[in-house]
């Protein structure tokens, strides 16, 4: 029995179609706003995100990659890019899921579709931030997470306070982020996304992304995109992992 789900979003982007293509269809571009995914540039080529295959390759207009997952899922990530007025681009971005095995219980399916909707919105916003502020700059991706899932919303609220976010913080607010790691200097950042599920901060050389695990009972984690030339990916990963798991400084 098959069950299908689809997320579709559209937006105008501050970039040419070629710049958008380079951001979504290349490994270097993906590091700047999404996650590490190298792409073999042809239909039938492989993408390094699970068991994924390129199913559409029409530069700079249409790119799609399909991944197969445990439990009978297939998951297609698709981008269609069109010119827009003023030299910008219009992007249609979406995820199409098909479950061809035993259909999940209603609560599990609802959780997956809720996560897909919210993550597409967050990543699509991140794509615009990348194109507006960092397009073409080499990036390093830093991912760190806590070891255990959480179902407690207060955990993410405590993380927000540790970052320096006020309880009444709003998008557009500016503050100083105390980055972890030896020798790290304070960084002036602006809040570019704020919700119960995600926090997005933009610095002069970084997009800092924080993901709330309690919404879907998974670990709290971070996925940062760092553009400074002197970035040490291993050191930054170690530092952010230690910061996430510093239980002595986690306020509740």
Coordinates of C-alpha atoms in Angstrom, one line a residue:
X1 CA 0.0 0.0 0.0
X2 CA 1.4 3.4 -1.0
X3 CA 1.0 6.7 0.8
X4 CA 2.3 9.9 -0.7
X5 CA 3.2 13.3 0.8
X6 CA 4.5 16.4 -1.0
X7 CA 5.9 19.8 0.2
X8 CA 6.0 22.6 -2.4
X9 CA 7.4 26.1 -1.8
X10 CA 8.1 29.0 -4.2
X11 CA 10.3 32.1 -3.7
X12 CA 12.1 34.8 -5.5
X13 CA 15.9 34.8 -4.8
X14 CA 18.5 37.6 -4.9
X15 CA 20.6 35.8 -7.5
X16 CA 20.8 34.7 -11.2
X17 CA 19.6 31.3 -12.2
X18 CA 23.2 30.1 -12.6
X19 CA 24.0 31.2 -9.0
X20 CA 21.0 29.4 -7.7
X21 CA 21.9 26.3 -9.7
X22 CA 25.5 26.4 -8.3
X23 CA 24.0 26.6 -4.8
X24 CA 21.6 23.7 -5.0
X25 CA 23.2 21.3 -7.5
X26 CA 26.9 21.3 -6.5
X27 CA 28.7 20.0 -3.5
X28 CA 30.4 23.3 -2.8
X29 CA 27.1 25.1 -2.9
X30 CA 25.3 22.7 -0.6
X31 CA 27.9 23.3 2.1
X32 CA 26.9 26.9 2.3
X33 CA 23.2 26.4 3.3
X34 CA 22.0 22.8 3.3
X35 CA 24.3 19.9 4.3
X36 CA 27.2 18.0 2.7
X37 CA 26.0 16.4 -0.6
X38 CA 28.3 15.9 -3.5
X39 CA 26.5 15.5 -6.8
X40 CA 27.6 13.5 -9.9
X41 CA 26.4 15.9 -12.7
X42 CA 24.2 13.7 -14.8
X43 CA 20.9 11.8 -14.7
X44 CA 21.6 8.5 -13.0
X45 CA 24.6 10.0 -11.2
X46 CA 25.0 9.5 -7.5
X47 CA 24.6 12.0 -4.7
X48 CA 26.3 11.4 -1.4
X49 CA 23.2 11.7 0.8
X50 CA 22.3 8.1 1.7
X51 CA 21.3 6.0 -1.3
X52 CA 20.5 8.9 -3.6
X53 CA 20.4 9.2 -7.4
X54 CA 20.1 12.2 -9.7
X55 CA 16.8 11.9 -11.5
X56 CA 16.7 15.4 -13.2
X57 CA 19.7 17.3 -14.6
X58 CA 18.9 20.3 -16.8
X59 CA 21.3 23.1 -15.8
X60 CA 20.4 25.8 -14.8
X61 CA 16.7 25.0 -14.7
X62 CA 15.8 21.7 -13.1
X63 CA 17.6 19.5 -10.6
X64 CA 16.2 16.6 -8.6
X65 CA 17.7 13.8 -6.5
X66 CA 15.8 10.7 -5.2
X67 CA 16.9 8.8 -2.1
X68 CA 15.6 5.5 -0.9
X69 CA 15.3 4.9 2.8
X70 CA 14.6 2.1 5.3
X71 CA 11.0 1.0 5.6
X72 CA 10.0 1.5 2.0
X73 CA 10.4 5.2 1.7
X74 CA 11.6 7.1 -1.4
X75 CA 12.2 10.8 -1.0
X76 CA 12.7 13.2 -4.0
X77 CA 14.2 16.6 -3.5
X78 CA 13.5 18.8 -6.5
X79 CA 14.4 22.3 -7.6
X80 CA 13.0 24.3 -10.6
X81 CA 14.7 27.6 -11.4
X82 CA 13.2 30.3 -13.6
X83 CA 14.4 33.8 -14.4
X84 CA 12.5 36.6 -12.6
X85 CA 12.4 40.4 -13.0
X86 CA 15.5 42.4 -12.3
X87 CA 18.0 39.6 -12.9
X88 CA 16.9 37.6 -9.9
X89 CA 15.5 34.0 -9.9
X90 CA 12.2 32.3 -9.0
X91 CA 12.6 28.9 -7.3
X92 CA 10.1 26.2 -6.9
X93 CA 11.5 23.8 -4.2
X94 CA 9.8 20.7 -2.9
X95 CA 10.1 17.3 -1.3
X96 CA 8.0 14.4 -2.5
X97 CA 7.8 11.3 -0.3
X98 CA 6.3 8.0 -1.2
X99 CA 5.9 5.2 1.3
X100 CA 5.4 1.9 -0.4
X101 CA 5.7 -0.5 2.5
X102 CA 3.4 -0.8 5.5
X103 CA 1.8 2.6 6.2
X104 CA 3.0 4.1 9.5
X105 CA 0.8 4.7 12.4
X106 CA -1.0 8.1 12.1
X107 CA 1.2 9.8 14.7
X108 CA 4.4 8.7 13.0
X109 CA 3.3 9.9 9.6
X110 CA 2.1 13.2 11.0
X111 CA 5.4 13.8 12.8
X112 CA 7.3 13.1 9.5
X113 CA 5.1 15.4 7.5
X114 CA 5.3 18.1 10.1
X115 CA 9.1 17.9 10.1
X116 CA 9.3 18.0 6.3
X117 CA 7.1 21.1 6.1
X118 CA 9.1 23.0 8.7
X119 CA 12.5 21.9 7.5
X120 CA 11.8 22.9 3.9
X121 CA 10.7 26.4 5.1
X122 CA 13.9 26.8 7.2
X123 CA 16.3 25.5 4.6
X124 CA 14.6 27.6 1.9
X125 CA 15.1 30.7 4.0
X126 CA 18.7 29.6 4.6
X127 CA 19.3 29.4 0.8
X128 CA 18.2 33.0 0.4
X129 CA 20.5 34.1 3.3
X130 CA 23.4 32.3 1.6
X131 CA 22.8 33.8 -1.8
X132 CA 22.3 37.3 -0.4
X133 CA 25.4 37.3 1.9
X134 CA 27.8 34.5 1.0
X135 CA 27.2 33.2 -2.5
X136 CA 30.4 31.7 -4.0
X137 CA 32.4 31.8 -0.8
X138 CA 33.9 28.4 0.2
X139 CA 32.2 26.9 3.2
X140 CA 32.8 24.4 5.9
X141 CA 29.9 22.5 7.5
X142 CA 29.9 21.9 11.2
X143 CA 27.4 19.4 12.6
X144 CA 27.1 18.5 16.3
X145 CA 24.4 16.9 18.4
X146 CA 23.5 15.7 21.8
X147 CA 23.7 11.9 22.3
X148 CA 20.1 11.4 23.3
X149 CA 16.7 12.4 22.0
X150 CA 14.7 14.9 24.0
X151 CA 10.9 15.4 24.4
X152 CA 11.3 18.3 26.7
X153 CA 10.7 21.8 25.2
X154 CA 12.6 23.4 28.1
X155 CA 15.8 22.0 26.7
X156 CA 15.7 24.2 23.7
X157 CA 14.6 27.2 25.7
X158 CA 17.7 26.7 27.8
X159 CA 19.8 26.6 24.7
X160 CA 18.4 29.9 23.5
X161 CA 19.2 31.5 26.8
X162 CA 22.8 30.2 26.7
X163 CA 23.2 31.7 23.2
X164 CA 22.3 35.1 24.7
X165 CA 18.8 35.4 23.2
X166 CA 16.3 37.3 25.3
X167 CA 12.9 35.7 26.0
X168 CA 11.3 38.4 23.9
X169 CA 13.9 38.2 21.1
X170 CA 12.7 38.7 17.5
X171 CA 14.0 38.4 14.0
X172 CA 16.3 41.3 13.3
X173 CA 17.7 41.6 16.8
X174 CA 21.4 41.9 17.1
X175 CA 23.6 40.7 20.0
X176 CA 27.1 39.3 20.7
X177 CA 27.5 35.5 20.4
X178 CA 30.2 33.9 22.5
X179 CA 31.4 31.2 20.2
X180 CA 32.9 28.1 21.9
X181 CA 36.4 26.9 21.4
X182 CA 39.8 28.0 22.6
X183 CA 40.8 31.4 21.3
X184 CA 37.4 32.2 19.8
X185 CA 36.4 35.8 19.7
X186 CA 32.9 37.2 20.4
X187 CA 30.9 37.5 17.2
X188 CA 28.3 40.1 16.4
X189 CA 25.2 38.3 14.9
X190 CA 21.7 39.1 13.8
X191 CA 18.7 36.8 14.3
X192 CA 17.5 35.8 10.9
X193 CA 15.1 33.0 12.0
X194 CA 13.4 32.4 15.3
X195 CA 10.7 29.8 16.1
X196 CA 10.0 27.0 18.6
X197 CA 11.7 24.6 16.2
X198 CA 14.8 26.5 14.9
X199 CA 17.1 29.4 15.6
X200 CA 19.1 31.0 12.8
X201 CA 21.9 33.5 13.4
X202 CA 23.9 35.3 10.8
X203 CA 27.4 36.6 11.5
X204 CA 29.9 38.2 9.1
X205 CA 31.4 34.8 8.3
X206 CA 28.8 32.3 9.3
X207 CA 25.2 31.0 9.3
X208 CA 24.6 29.4 12.7
X209 CA 21.7 26.9 12.7
X210 CA 20.2 25.3 15.8
X211 CA 17.6 22.5 15.6
X212 CA 15.1 21.7 18.4
X213 CA 14.9 18.0 18.9
X214 CA 12.0 18.0 21.3
X215 CA 9.4 18.7 18.6
X216 CA 10.1 15.3 17.0
X217 CA 11.8 13.5 19.9
X218 CA 15.3 13.5 18.4
X219 CA 18.5 15.0 19.7
X220 CA 19.0 18.8 19.7
X221 CA 21.7 19.5 17.1
X222 CA 23.4 22.3 15.2
X223 CA 24.4 22.5 11.5
X224 CA 26.6 25.6 11.0
X225 CA 27.9 27.0 7.7
X226 CA 31.3 28.7 8.3
X227 CA 32.9 30.9 5.6
X228 CA 36.0 32.3 7.4
X229 CA 39.2 31.4 5.6
X230 CA 40.8 30.2 8.8
X231 CA 38.0 27.8 9.8
X232 CA 39.2 24.6 11.4
X233 CA 36.3 22.2 10.8
X234 CA 37.5 19.5 13.2
X235 CA 38.2 22.0 16.0
X236 CA 34.9 23.8 15.5
X237 CA 33.0 20.5 15.5
X238 CA 34.6 19.5 18.7
X239 CA 34.0 22.8 20.3
X240 CA 30.3 22.9 19.4
X241 CA 29.8 19.3 20.5
X242 CA 31.3 20.2 23.9
X243 CA 29.1 23.3 24.1
X244 CA 26.0 21.3 23.4
X245 CA 26.8 18.7 26.0
X246 CA 28.0 21.0 28.7
X247 CA 25.3 20.0 31.2
X248 CA 26.7 22.1 34.0
X249 CA 25.8 25.3 32.1
X250 CA 22.4 24.2 30.8
X251 CA 19.8 26.4 32.5
X252 CA 16.2 25.3 32.8

